[in-house]
Amino acid sequence: MAGELIHLDNKHISVEQIKMSIDRVLQCYIRNMSGPPSLLIENYLREAGFWHVATIGRGCKSDPKLISTLIERWRPETHIFHLPCGECTTTLEDVQLQLKLPVDGSAVTGSAQSIDRGPGRIDMGWLRDTFLEPGNDSTEVERIQYTRAYIPEMIGGYLMPNLSRNLVHLRWLLKVVDFRATGEFSKGPAVLATLYWEMCGATQPNKAKIRGYPSLPQS
């Protein structure tokens, strides 16, 4: 049965690594937030289901060597780490416990196109420069606008980063129009699915980069 399941060895880094003179170390893309979330937007982030993950947004550190080693043990056929001591994998329970992101509810779907800023992506630097952190004298509208920009920065920065390190899909702006509705979306599976997709792709020997949230497999 195991022989029938495991069949991608001829395309797997674990086989090619033996032939390499230098170990492959993947480049991990994480762009942490510059500071902790403002308490002025705490209620909005809580309502949208992002408060906890926002508070740990400065502490995401990737260990490229550890992640590269784990990828050598990752099997795309089963989505499981095959280790000398047994098997394990990253689950939705891990996402819920570590990130406090909901794993039940409506699935995150849909796409968007932007003529001015490329195929459905927006520059996170532009978001940061356009929507400045609100002060104590800021209006509710300004705080809401800042929150709507802050959430996509988290998503594009370290939850589901783009390899450009500075672009985030426009769909996320459309998902934060109503914070209450955003809080009901099942965001955990989207984060895990992105990670699985990236880890499977990274098992190919010619891959040099990986995105996704590295703290999940690291832990």
mmCIF file with all atom_site columns, C-alpha atoms in Angstrom:
data_model
loop_
_atom_site.group_PDB
_atom_site.id
_atom_site.type_symbol
_atom_site.label_atom_id
_atom_site.label_alt_id
_atom_site.label_comp_id
_atom_site.label_asym_id
_atom_site.label_entity_id
_atom_site.label_seq_id
_atom_site.pdbx_PDB_ins_code
_atom_site.Cartn_x
_atom_site.Cartn_y
_atom_site.Cartn_z
_atom_site.occupancy
_atom_site.B_iso_or_equiv
_atom_site.pdbx_formal_charge
_atom_site.auth_seq_id
_atom_site.auth_comp_id
_atom_site.auth_asym_id
_atom_site.auth_atom_id
_atom_site.pdbx_PDB_model_num
ATOM 1   C CA . MET A 1 1   ? 0.000   0.000  0.000   1.00 0.00 ? 1   MET A CA 1
ATOM 2   C CA . ALA A 1 2   ? 2.803   2.429  0.906   1.00 0.00 ? 2   ALA A CA 1
ATOM 3   C CA . GLY A 1 3   ? 4.493   1.736  -2.414  1.00 0.00 ? 3   GLY A CA 1
ATOM 4   C CA . GLU A 1 4   ? 1.288   2.605  -4.249  1.00 0.00 ? 4   GLU A CA 1
ATOM 5   C CA . LEU A 1 5   ? 0.894   5.915  -2.391  1.00 0.00 ? 5   LEU A CA 1
ATOM 6   C CA . ILE A 1 6   ? 4.489   7.146  -2.558  1.00 0.00 ? 6   ILE A CA 1
ATOM 7   C CA . HIS A 1 7   ? 5.342   7.548  -6.217  1.00 0.00 ? 7   HIS A CA 1
ATOM 8   C CA . LEU A 1 8   ? 6.925   10.991 -6.711  1.00 0.00 ? 8   LEU A CA 1
ATOM 9   C CA . ASP A 1 9   ? 10.477  10.153 -5.622  1.00 0.00 ? 9   ASP A CA 1
ATOM 10  C CA . ASN A 1 10  ? 11.882  10.947 -9.067  1.00 0.00 ? 10  ASN A CA 1
ATOM 11  C CA . LYS A 1 11  ? 10.667  14.528 -8.625  1.00 0.00 ? 11  LYS A CA 1
ATOM 12  C CA . HIS A 1 12  ? 11.291  14.922 -4.887  1.00 0.00 ? 12  HIS A CA 1
ATOM 13  C CA . ILE A 1 13  ? 14.007  17.025 -3.223  1.00 0.00 ? 13  ILE A CA 1
ATOM 14  C CA . SER A 1 14  ? 14.789  14.179 -0.812  1.00 0.00 ? 14  SER A CA 1
ATOM 15  C CA . VAL A 1 15  ? 16.216  12.183 -3.736  1.00 0.00 ? 15  VAL A CA 1
ATOM 16  C CA . GLU A 1 16  ? 17.946  15.040 -5.535  1.00 0.00 ? 16  GLU A CA 1
ATOM 17  C CA . GLN A 1 17  ? 19.469  16.426 -2.330  1.00 0.00 ? 17  GLN A CA 1
ATOM 18  C CA . ILE A 1 18  ? 21.820  13.445 -2.152  1.00 0.00 ? 18  ILE A CA 1
ATOM 19  C CA . LYS A 1 19  ? 23.337  14.476 -5.487  1.00 0.00 ? 19  LYS A CA 1
ATOM 20  C CA . MET A 1 20  ? 23.750  18.158 -4.573  1.00 0.00 ? 20  MET A CA 1
ATOM 21  C CA . SER A 1 21  ? 27.138  19.462 -3.439  1.00 0.00 ? 21  SER A CA 1
ATOM 22  C CA . ILE A 1 22  ? 25.429  22.193 -1.391  1.00 0.00 ? 22  ILE A CA 1
ATOM 23  C CA . ASP A 1 23  ? 22.231  21.712 0.572   1.00 0.00 ? 23  ASP A CA 1
ATOM 24  C CA . ARG A 1 24  ? 19.262  23.597 -0.799  1.00 0.00 ? 24  ARG A CA 1
ATOM 25  C CA . VAL A 1 25  ? 17.943  26.188 1.643   1.00 0.00 ? 25  VAL A CA 1
ATOM 26  C CA . LEU A 1 26  ? 14.591  27.666 0.716   1.00 0.00 ? 26  LEU A CA 1
ATOM 27  C CA . GLN A 1 27  ? 13.955  31.397 0.848   1.00 0.00 ? 27  GLN A CA 1
ATOM 28  C CA . CYS A 1 28  ? 11.015  32.136 3.151   1.00 0.00 ? 28  CYS A CA 1
ATOM 29  C CA . TYR A 1 29  ? 8.983   35.279 2.684   1.00 0.00 ? 29  TYR A CA 1
ATOM 30  C CA . ILE A 1 30  ? 7.688   36.968 5.788   1.00 0.00 ? 30  ILE A CA 1
ATOM 31  C CA . ARG A 1 31  ? 6.962   40.659 6.171   1.00 0.00 ? 31  ARG A CA 1
ATOM 32  C CA . ASN A 1 32  ? 6.087   41.405 9.765   1.00 0.00 ? 32  ASN A CA 1
ATOM 33  C CA . MET A 1 33  ? 4.072   44.409 10.799  1.00 0.00 ? 33  MET A CA 1
ATOM 34  C CA . SER A 1 34  ? 6.129   47.365 11.932  1.00 0.00 ? 34  SER A CA 1
ATOM 35  C CA . GLY A 1 35  ? 4.447   47.511 15.313  1.00 0.00 ? 35  GLY A CA 1
ATOM 36  C CA . PRO A 1 36  ? 1.633   46.051 17.442  1.00 0.00 ? 36  PRO A CA 1
ATOM 37  C CA . PRO A 1 37  ? -1.937  46.888 16.436  1.00 0.00 ? 37  PRO A CA 1
ATOM 38  C CA . SER A 1 38  ? -3.315  50.143 17.775  1.00 0.00 ? 38  SER A CA 1
ATOM 39  C CA . LEU A 1 39  ? -5.752  49.708 20.638  1.00 0.00 ? 39  LEU A CA 1
ATOM 40  C CA . LEU A 1 40  ? -7.982  52.138 18.773  1.00 0.00 ? 40  LEU A CA 1
ATOM 41  C CA . ILE A 1 41  ? -8.817  49.401 16.263  1.00 0.00 ? 41  ILE A CA 1
ATOM 42  C CA . GLU A 1 42  ? -8.934  46.480 18.695  1.00 0.00 ? 42  GLU A CA 1
ATOM 43  C CA . ASN A 1 43  ? -12.729 46.178 18.577  1.00 0.00 ? 43  ASN A CA 1
ATOM 44  C CA . TYR A 1 44  ? -12.744 46.113 14.790  1.00 0.00 ? 44  TYR A CA 1
ATOM 45  C CA . LEU A 1 45  ? -10.020 43.465 14.640  1.00 0.00 ? 45  LEU A CA 1
ATOM 46  C CA . ARG A 1 46  ? -11.837 41.365 17.223  1.00 0.00 ? 46  ARG A CA 1
ATOM 47  C CA . GLU A 1 47  ? -15.072 41.608 15.287  1.00 0.00 ? 47  GLU A CA 1
ATOM 48  C CA . ALA A 1 48  ? -13.267 40.566 12.087  1.00 0.00 ? 48  ALA A CA 1
ATOM 49  C CA . GLY A 1 49  ? -11.558 37.646 13.878  1.00 0.00 ? 49  GLY A CA 1
ATOM 50  C CA . PHE A 1 50  ? -8.005  38.955 13.472  1.00 0.00 ? 50  PHE A CA 1
ATOM 51  C CA . TRP A 1 51  ? -7.123  40.402 16.874  1.00 0.00 ? 51  TRP A CA 1
ATOM 52  C CA . HIS A 1 52  ? -5.060  37.488 18.170  1.00 0.00 ? 52  HIS A CA 1
ATOM 53  C CA . VAL A 1 53  ? -3.088  36.988 14.983  1.00 0.00 ? 53  VAL A CA 1
ATOM 54  C CA . ALA A 1 54  ? -2.513  40.755 14.830  1.00 0.00 ? 54  ALA A CA 1
ATOM 55  C CA . THR A 1 55  ? -0.907  40.734 18.284  1.00 0.00 ? 55  THR A CA 1
ATOM 56  C CA . ILE A 1 56  ? 1.664   38.140 17.199  1.00 0.00 ? 56  ILE A CA 1
ATOM 57  C CA . GLY A 1 57  ? 2.365   39.820 13.875  1.00 0.00 ? 57  GLY A CA 1
ATOM 58  C CA . ARG A 1 58  ? 5.737   41.155 15.005  1.00 0.00 ? 58  ARG A CA 1
ATOM 59  C CA . GLY A 1 59  ? 7.071   37.835 16.221  1.00 0.00 ? 59  GLY A CA 1
ATOM 60  C CA . CYS A 1 60  ? 6.856   35.665 13.121  1.00 0.00 ? 60  CYS A CA 1
ATOM 61  C CA . LYS A 1 61  ? 10.344  34.362 12.446  1.00 0.00 ? 61  LYS A CA 1
ATOM 62  C CA . SER A 1 62  ? 11.153  31.703 9.914   1.00 0.00 ? 62  SER A CA 1
ATOM 63  C CA . ASP A 1 63  ? 14.000  29.231 10.155  1.00 0.00 ? 63  ASP A CA 1
ATOM 64  C CA . PRO A 1 64  ? 14.834  28.503 6.483   1.00 0.00 ? 64  PRO A CA 1
ATOM 65  C CA . LYS A 1 65  ? 17.122  25.574 7.298   1.00 0.00 ? 65  LYS A CA 1
ATOM 66  C CA . LEU A 1 66  ? 14.529  23.903 9.506   1.00 0.00 ? 66  LEU A CA 1
ATOM 67  C CA . ILE A 1 67  ? 11.761  24.462 6.969   1.00 0.00 ? 67  ILE A CA 1
ATOM 68  C CA . SER A 1 68  ? 13.971  23.132 4.168   1.00 0.00 ? 68  SER A CA 1
ATOM 69  C CA . THR A 1 69  ? 14.683  20.017 6.220   1.00 0.00 ? 69  THR A CA 1
ATOM 70  C CA . LEU A 1 70  ? 10.997  19.506 6.906   1.00 0.00 ? 70  LEU A CA 1
ATOM 71  C CA . ILE A 1 71  ? 10.174  19.839 3.210   1.00 0.00 ? 71  ILE A CA 1
ATOM 72  C CA . GLU A 1 72  ? 12.552  16.974 2.507   1.00 0.00 ? 72  GLU A CA 1
ATOM 73  C CA . ARG A 1 73  ? 10.261  14.882 4.700   1.00 0.00 ? 73  ARG A CA 1
ATOM 74  C CA . TRP A 1 74  ? 6.979   16.217 3.259   1.00 0.00 ? 74  TRP A CA 1
ATOM 75  C CA . ARG A 1 75  ? 5.061   13.937 0.924   1.00 0.00 ? 75  ARG A CA 1
ATOM 76  C CA . PRO A 1 76  ? 2.710   15.629 -1.590  1.00 0.00 ? 76  PRO A CA 1
ATOM 77  C CA . GLU A 1 77  ? 0.870   12.324 -2.058  1.00 0.00 ? 77  GLU A CA 1
ATOM 78  C CA . THR A 1 78  ? -0.319  12.198 1.565   1.00 0.00 ? 78  THR A CA 1
ATOM 79  C CA . HIS A 1 79  ? 0.267   15.729 2.929   1.00 0.00 ? 79  HIS A CA 1
ATOM 80  C CA . ILE A 1 80  ? 2.221   14.198 5.788   1.00 0.00 ? 80  ILE A CA 1
ATOM 81  C CA . PHE A 1 81  ? 5.737   14.597 7.174   1.00 0.00 ? 81  PHE A CA 1
ATOM 82  C CA . HIS A 1 82  ? 7.342   11.158 7.046   1.00 0.00 ? 82  HIS A CA 1
ATOM 83  C CA . LEU A 1 83  ? 9.907   11.213 9.868   1.00 0.00 ? 83  LEU A CA 1
ATOM 84  C CA . PRO A 1 84  ? 12.241  8.528  11.239  1.00 0.00 ? 84  PRO A CA 1
ATOM 85  C CA . CYS A 1 85  ? 10.175  8.506  14.442  1.00 0.00 ? 85  CYS A CA 1
ATOM 86  C CA . GLY A 1 86  ? 6.784   8.388  12.727  1.00 0.00 ? 86  GLY A CA 1
ATOM 87  C CA . GLU A 1 87  ? 4.369   10.569 10.792  1.00 0.00 ? 87  GLU A CA 1
ATOM 88  C CA . CYS A 1 88  ? 2.777   13.920 11.551  1.00 0.00 ? 88  CYS A CA 1
ATOM 89  C CA . THR A 1 89  ? 1.163   16.841 9.787   1.00 0.00 ? 89  THR A CA 1
ATOM 90  C CA . THR A 1 90  ? -0.177  20.344 10.325  1.00 0.00 ? 90  THR A CA 1
ATOM 91  C CA . THR A 1 91  ? -3.939  20.400 10.863  1.00 0.00 ? 91  THR A CA 1
ATOM 92  C CA . LEU A 1 92  ? -6.787  22.872 11.125  1.00 0.00 ? 92  LEU A CA 1
ATOM 93  C CA . GLU A 1 93  ? -6.625  22.385 14.881  1.00 0.00 ? 93  GLU A CA 1
ATOM 94  C CA . ASP A 1 94  ? -3.075  23.781 14.827  1.00 0.00 ? 94  ASP A CA 1
ATOM 95  C CA . VAL A 1 95  ? -4.290  26.805 12.873  1.00 0.00 ? 95  VAL A CA 1
ATOM 96  C CA . GLN A 1 96  ? -7.112  27.399 15.332  1.00 0.00 ? 96  GLN A CA 1
ATOM 97  C CA . LEU A 1 97  ? -4.968  26.963 18.439  1.00 0.00 ? 97  LEU A CA 1
ATOM 98  C CA . GLN A 1 98  ? -1.965  28.996 17.279  1.00 0.00 ? 98  GLN A CA 1
ATOM 99  C CA . LEU A 1 99  ? -3.625  31.733 15.254  1.00 0.00 ? 99  LEU A CA 1
ATOM 100 C CA . LYS A 1 100 ? -7.136  31.716 16.727  1.00 0.00 ? 100 LYS A CA 1
ATOM 101 C CA . LEU A 1 101 ? -8.526  31.883 13.203  1.00 0.00 ? 101 LEU A CA 1
ATOM 102 C CA . PRO A 1 102 ? -11.983 30.364 12.673  1.00 0.00 ? 102 PRO A CA 1
ATOM 103 C CA . VAL A 1 103 ? -12.072 27.051 10.823  1.00 0.00 ? 103 VAL A CA 1
ATOM 104 C CA . ASP A 1 104 ? -15.866 26.867 10.504  1.00 0.00 ? 104 ASP A CA 1
ATOM 105 C CA . GLY A 1 105 ? -18.174 29.079 8.505   1.00 0.00 ? 105 GLY A CA 1
ATOM 106 C CA . SER A 1 106 ? -18.340 30.313 4.927   1.00 0.00 ? 106 SER A CA 1
ATOM 107 C CA . ALA A 1 107 ? -15.326 29.496 2.777   1.00 0.00 ? 107 ALA A CA 1
ATOM 108 C CA . VAL A 1 108 ? -13.120 32.307 1.518   1.00 0.00 ? 108 VAL A CA 1
ATOM 109 C CA . THR A 1 109 ? -13.579 32.346 -2.266  1.00 0.00 ? 109 THR A CA 1
ATOM 110 C CA . GLY A 1 110 ? -13.731 34.764 -5.163  1.00 0.00 ? 110 GLY A CA 1
ATOM 111 C CA . SER A 1 111 ? -11.322 36.816 -7.213  1.00 0.00 ? 111 SER A CA 1
ATOM 112 C CA . ALA A 1 112 ? -10.868 40.402 -8.316  1.00 0.00 ? 112 ALA A CA 1
ATOM 113 C CA . GLN A 1 113 ? -9.112  42.214 -11.135 1.00 0.00 ? 113 GLN A CA 1
ATOM 114 C CA . SER A 1 114 ? -7.399  45.588 -10.960 1.00 0.00 ? 114 SER A CA 1
ATOM 115 C CA . ILE A 1 115 ? -6.418  47.328 -14.190 1.00 0.00 ? 115 ILE A CA 1
ATOM 116 C CA . ASP A 1 116 ? -4.248  49.948 -12.514 1.00 0.00 ? 116 ASP A CA 1
ATOM 117 C CA . ARG A 1 117 ? -2.272  47.699 -10.168 1.00 0.00 ? 117 ARG A CA 1
ATOM 118 C CA . GLY A 1 118 ? -1.945  44.444 -12.044 1.00 0.00 ? 118 GLY A CA 1
ATOM 119 C CA . PRO A 1 119 ? -4.015  41.251 -12.035 1.00 0.00 ? 119 PRO A CA 1
ATOM 120 C CA . GLY A 1 120 ? -5.943  41.571 -8.826  1.00 0.00 ? 120 GLY A CA 1
ATOM 121 C CA . ARG A 1 121 ? -3.099  42.671 -6.552  1.00 0.00 ? 121 ARG A CA 1
ATOM 122 C CA . ILE A 1 122 ? -2.385  45.844 -4.645  1.00 0.00 ? 122 ILE A CA 1
ATOM 123 C CA . ASP A 1 123 ? 0.836   47.257 -3.239  1.00 0.00 ? 123 ASP A CA 1
ATOM 124 C CA . MET A 1 124 ? 1.034   46.946 0.562   1.00 0.00 ? 124 MET A CA 1
ATOM 125 C CA . GLY A 1 125 ? 3.383   49.909 0.699   1.00 0.00 ? 125 GLY A CA 1
ATOM 126 C CA . TRP A 1 126 ? 0.684   52.018 -0.902  1.00 0.00 ? 126 TRP A CA 1
ATOM 127 C CA . LEU A 1 127 ? -1.813  50.838 1.706   1.00 0.00 ? 127 LEU A CA 1
ATOM 128 C CA . ARG A 1 128 ? 0.583   51.747 4.508   1.00 0.00 ? 128 ARG A CA 1
ATOM 129 C CA . ASP A 1 129 ? 1.342   55.189 3.075   1.00 0.00 ? 129 ASP A CA 1
ATOM 130 C CA . THR A 1 130 ? -2.265  56.008 2.258   1.00 0.00 ? 130 THR A CA 1
ATOM 131 C CA . PHE A 1 131 ? -3.991  54.835 5.446   1.00 0.00 ? 131 PHE A CA 1
ATOM 132 C CA . LEU A 1 132 ? -1.927  56.133 8.349   1.00 0.00 ? 132 LEU A CA 1
ATOM 133 C CA . GLU A 1 133 ? -2.252  54.851 11.911  1.00 0.00 ? 133 GLU A CA 1
ATOM 134 C CA . PRO A 1 134 ? -5.064  56.793 13.603  1.00 0.00 ? 134 PRO A CA 1
ATOM 135 C CA . GLY A 1 135 ? -4.429  59.078 16.541  1.00 0.00 ? 135 GLY A CA 1
ATOM 136 C CA . ASN A 1 136 ? -6.565  59.634 19.613  1.00 0.00 ? 136 ASN A CA 1
ATOM 137 C CA . ASP A 1 137 ? -8.365  62.452 17.819  1.00 0.00 ? 137 ASP A CA 1
ATOM 138 C CA . SER A 1 138 ? -9.174  60.328 14.768  1.00 0.00 ? 138 SER A CA 1
ATOM 139 C CA . THR A 1 139 ? -12.732 59.789 13.620  1.00 0.00 ? 139 THR A CA 1
ATOM 140 C CA . GLU A 1 140 ? -14.479 56.436 13.521  1.00 0.00 ? 140 GLU A CA 1
ATOM 141 C CA . VAL A 1 141 ? -14.354 56.502 9.724   1.00 0.00 ? 141 VAL A CA 1
ATOM 142 C CA . GLU A 1 142 ? -10.567 56.937 9.796   1.00 0.00 ? 142 GLU A CA 1
ATOM 143 C CA . ARG A 1 143 ? -10.181 54.048 12.232  1.00 0.00 ? 143 ARG A CA 1
ATOM 144 C CA . ILE A 1 144 ? -12.347 51.793 10.097  1.00 0.00 ? 144 ILE A CA 1
ATOM 145 C CA . GLN A 1 145 ? -10.416 52.709 6.956   1.00 0.00 ? 145 GLN A CA 1
ATOM 146 C CA . TYR A 1 146 ? -7.123  52.005 8.704   1.00 0.00 ? 146 TYR A CA 1
ATOM 147 C CA . THR A 1 147 ? -8.396  48.601 9.881   1.00 0.00 ? 147 THR A CA 1
ATOM 148 C CA . ARG A 1 148 ? -9.501  47.710 6.365   1.00 0.00 ? 148 ARG A CA 1
ATOM 149 C CA . ALA A 1 149 ? -5.951  48.358 5.183   1.00 0.00 ? 149 ALA A CA 1
ATOM 150 C CA . TYR A 1 150 ? -4.289  46.725 8.216   1.00 0.00 ? 150 TYR A CA 1
ATOM 151 C CA . ILE A 1 151 ? -5.943  43.324 7.720   1.00 0.00 ? 151 ILE A CA 1
ATOM 152 C CA . PRO A 1 152 ? -4.772  42.805 4.109   1.00 0.00 ? 152 PRO A CA 1
ATOM 153 C CA . GLU A 1 153 ? -1.277  43.812 5.228   1.00 0.00 ? 153 GLU A CA 1
ATOM 154 C CA . MET A 1 154 ? -1.306  40.960 7.746   1.00 0.00 ? 154 MET A CA 1
ATOM 155 C CA . ILE A 1 155 ? -2.612  38.515 5.172   1.00 0.00 ? 155 ILE A CA 1
ATOM 156 C CA . GLY A 1 156 ? -0.144  39.524 2.484   1.00 0.00 ? 156 GLY A CA 1
ATOM 157 C CA . GLY A 1 157 ? 2.700   40.035 4.935   1.00 0.00 ? 157 GLY A CA 1
ATOM 158 C CA . TYR A 1 158 ? 2.858   36.762 6.846   1.00 0.00 ? 158 TYR A CA 1
ATOM 159 C CA . LEU A 1 159 ? -0.333  34.691 6.743   1.00 0.00 ? 159 LEU A CA 1
ATOM 160 C CA . MET A 1 160 ? -0.458  34.138 2.974   1.00 0.00 ? 160 MET A CA 1
ATOM 161 C CA . PRO A 1 161 ? 2.417   36.198 1.576   1.00 0.00 ? 161 PRO A CA 1
ATOM 162 C CA . ASN A 1 162 ? 3.054   36.708 -2.114  1.00 0.00 ? 162 ASN A CA 1
ATOM 163 C CA . LEU A 1 163 ? 6.561   35.947 -3.356  1.00 0.00 ? 163 LEU A CA 1
ATOM 164 C CA . SER A 1 164 ? 6.908   39.615 -4.294  1.00 0.00 ? 164 SER A CA 1
ATOM 165 C CA . ARG A 1 165 ? 6.778   40.362 -0.529  1.00 0.00 ? 165 ARG A CA 1
ATOM 166 C CA . ASN A 1 166 ? 4.873   43.578 -1.262  1.00 0.00 ? 166 ASN A CA 1
ATOM 167 C CA . LEU A 1 167 ? 1.633   42.602 -2.996  1.00 0.00 ? 167 LEU A CA 1
ATOM 168 C CA . VAL A 1 168 ? -1.665  41.352 -1.607  1.00 0.00 ? 168 VAL A CA 1
ATOM 169 C CA . HIS A 1 169 ? -4.654  40.089 -3.535  1.00 0.00 ? 169 HIS A CA 1
ATOM 170 C CA . LEU A 1 170 ? -7.428  42.601 -3.966  1.00 0.00 ? 170 LEU A CA 1
ATOM 171 C CA . ARG A 1 171 ? -10.010 40.057 -2.854  1.00 0.00 ? 171 ARG A CA 1
ATOM 172 C CA . TRP A 1 172 ? -9.014  40.693 0.750   1.00 0.00 ? 172 TRP A CA 1
ATOM 173 C CA . LEU A 1 173 ? -10.019 44.352 0.546   1.00 0.00 ? 173 LEU A CA 1
ATOM 174 C CA . LEU A 1 174 ? -13.441 43.239 -0.646  1.00 0.00 ? 174 LEU A CA 1
ATOM 175 C CA . LYS A 1 175 ? -13.719 40.799 2.264   1.00 0.00 ? 175 LYS A CA 1
ATOM 176 C CA . VAL A 1 176 ? -13.248 43.461 4.963   1.00 0.00 ? 176 VAL A CA 1
ATOM 177 C CA . VAL A 1 177 ? -16.044 45.831 3.981   1.00 0.00 ? 177 VAL A CA 1
ATOM 178 C CA . ASP A 1 178 ? -18.198 44.423 6.782   1.00 0.00 ? 178 ASP A CA 1
ATOM 179 C CA . PHE A 1 179 ? -16.148 43.346 9.822   1.00 0.00 ? 179 PHE A CA 1
ATOM 180 C CA . ARG A 1 180 ? -18.950 41.230 11.239  1.00 0.00 ? 180 ARG A CA 1
ATOM 181 C CA . ALA A 1 181 ? -19.270 39.309 7.983   1.00 0.00 ? 181 ALA A CA 1
ATOM 182 C CA . THR A 1 182 ? -15.474 38.989 7.835   1.00 0.00 ? 182 THR A CA 1
ATOM 183 C CA . GLY A 1 183 ? -15.490 37.405 11.286  1.00 0.00 ? 183 GLY A CA 1
ATOM 184 C CA . GLU A 1 184 ? -17.850 34.701 10.039  1.00 0.00 ? 184 GLU A CA 1
ATOM 185 C CA . PHE A 1 185 ? -15.581 33.633 7.185   1.00 0.00 ? 185 PHE A CA 1
ATOM 186 C CA . SER A 1 186 ? -13.601 30.413 7.658   1.00 0.00 ? 186 SER A CA 1
ATOM 187 C CA . LYS A 1 187 ? -10.115 31.892 7.300   1.00 0.00 ? 187 LYS A CA 1
ATOM 188 C CA . GLY A 1 188 ? -8.138  29.038 8.861   1.00 0.00 ? 188 GLY A CA 1
ATOM 189 C CA . PRO A 1 189 ? -8.599  26.616 5.938   1.00 0.00 ? 189 PRO A CA 1
ATOM 190 C CA . ALA A 1 190 ? -7.387  29.275 3.487   1.00 0.00 ? 190 ALA A CA 1
ATOM 191 C CA . VAL A 1 191 ? -4.174  29.721 5.478   1.00 0.00 ? 191 VAL A CA 1
ATOM 192 C CA . LEU A 1 192 ? -3.626  25.962 5.754   1.00 0.00 ? 192 LEU A CA 1
ATOM 193 C CA . ALA A 1 193 ? -4.450  25.317 2.087   1.00 0.00 ? 193 ALA A CA 1
ATOM 194 C CA . THR A 1 194 ? -1.919  27.958 1.035   1.00 0.00 ? 194 THR A CA 1
ATOM 195 C CA . LEU A 1 195 ? 0.716   26.342 3.241   1.00 0.00 ? 195 LEU A CA 1
ATOM 196 C CA . TYR A 1 196 ? -0.018  22.839 1.896   1.00 0.00 ? 196 TYR A CA 1
ATOM 197 C CA . TRP A 1 197 ? 0.122   24.079 -1.697  1.00 0.00 ? 197 TRP A CA 1
ATOM 198 C CA . GLU A 1 198 ? 3.461   25.769 -1.117  1.00 0.00 ? 198 GLU A CA 1
ATOM 199 C CA . MET A 1 199 ? 5.017   22.823 0.710   1.00 0.00 ? 199 MET A CA 1
ATOM 200 C CA . CYS A 1 200 ? 3.987   20.444 -2.057  1.00 0.00 ? 200 CYS A CA 1
ATOM 201 C CA . GLY A 1 201 ? 5.503   22.739 -4.677  1.00 0.00 ? 201 GLY A CA 1
ATOM 202 C CA . ALA A 1 202 ? 8.679   23.145 -2.624  1.00 0.00 ? 202 ALA A CA 1
ATOM 203 C CA . THR A 1 203 ? 9.382   19.407 -2.781  1.00 0.00 ? 203 THR A CA 1
ATOM 204 C CA . GLN A 1 204 ? 10.417  19.953 -6.410  1.00 0.00 ? 204 GLN A CA 1
ATOM 205 C CA . PRO A 1 205 ? 14.230  20.284 -6.537  1.00 0.00 ? 205 PRO A CA 1
ATOM 206 C CA . ASN A 1 206 ? 14.158  23.356 -8.787  1.00 0.00 ? 206 ASN A CA 1
ATOM 207 C CA . LYS A 1 207 ? 12.157  25.426 -6.299  1.00 0.00 ? 207 LYS A CA 1
ATOM 208 C CA . ALA A 1 208 ? 14.083  28.078 -4.387  1.00 0.00 ? 208 ALA A CA 1
ATOM 209 C CA . LYS A 1 209 ? 11.303  29.939 -2.575  1.00 0.00 ? 209 LYS A CA 1
ATOM 210 C CA . ILE A 1 210 ? 8.357   29.111 -0.368  1.00 0.00 ? 210 ILE A CA 1
ATOM 211 C CA . ARG A 1 211 ? 5.564   31.231 1.044   1.00 0.00 ? 211 ARG A CA 1
ATOM 212 C CA . GLY A 1 212 ? 2.868   30.507 3.597   1.00 0.00 ? 212 GLY A CA 1
ATOM 213 C CA . TYR A 1 213 ? 2.912   30.818 7.393   1.00 0.00 ? 213 TYR A CA 1
ATOM 214 C CA . PRO A 1 214 ? 6.169   29.131 8.532   1.00 0.00 ? 214 PRO A CA 1
ATOM 215 C CA . SER A 1 215 ? 5.400   29.025 12.253  1.00 0.00 ? 215 SER A CA 1
ATOM 216 C CA . LEU A 1 216 ? 2.849   26.273 11.689  1.00 0.00 ? 216 LEU A CA 1
ATOM 217 C CA . PRO A 1 217 ? 5.244   23.587 10.390  1.00 0.00 ? 217 PRO A CA 1
ATOM 218 C CA . GLN A 1 218 ? 8.075   24.895 12.582  1.00 0.00 ? 218 GLN A CA 1
ATOM 219 C CA . SER A 1 219 ? 6.079   24.286 15.728  1.00 0.00 ? 219 SER A CA 1
#
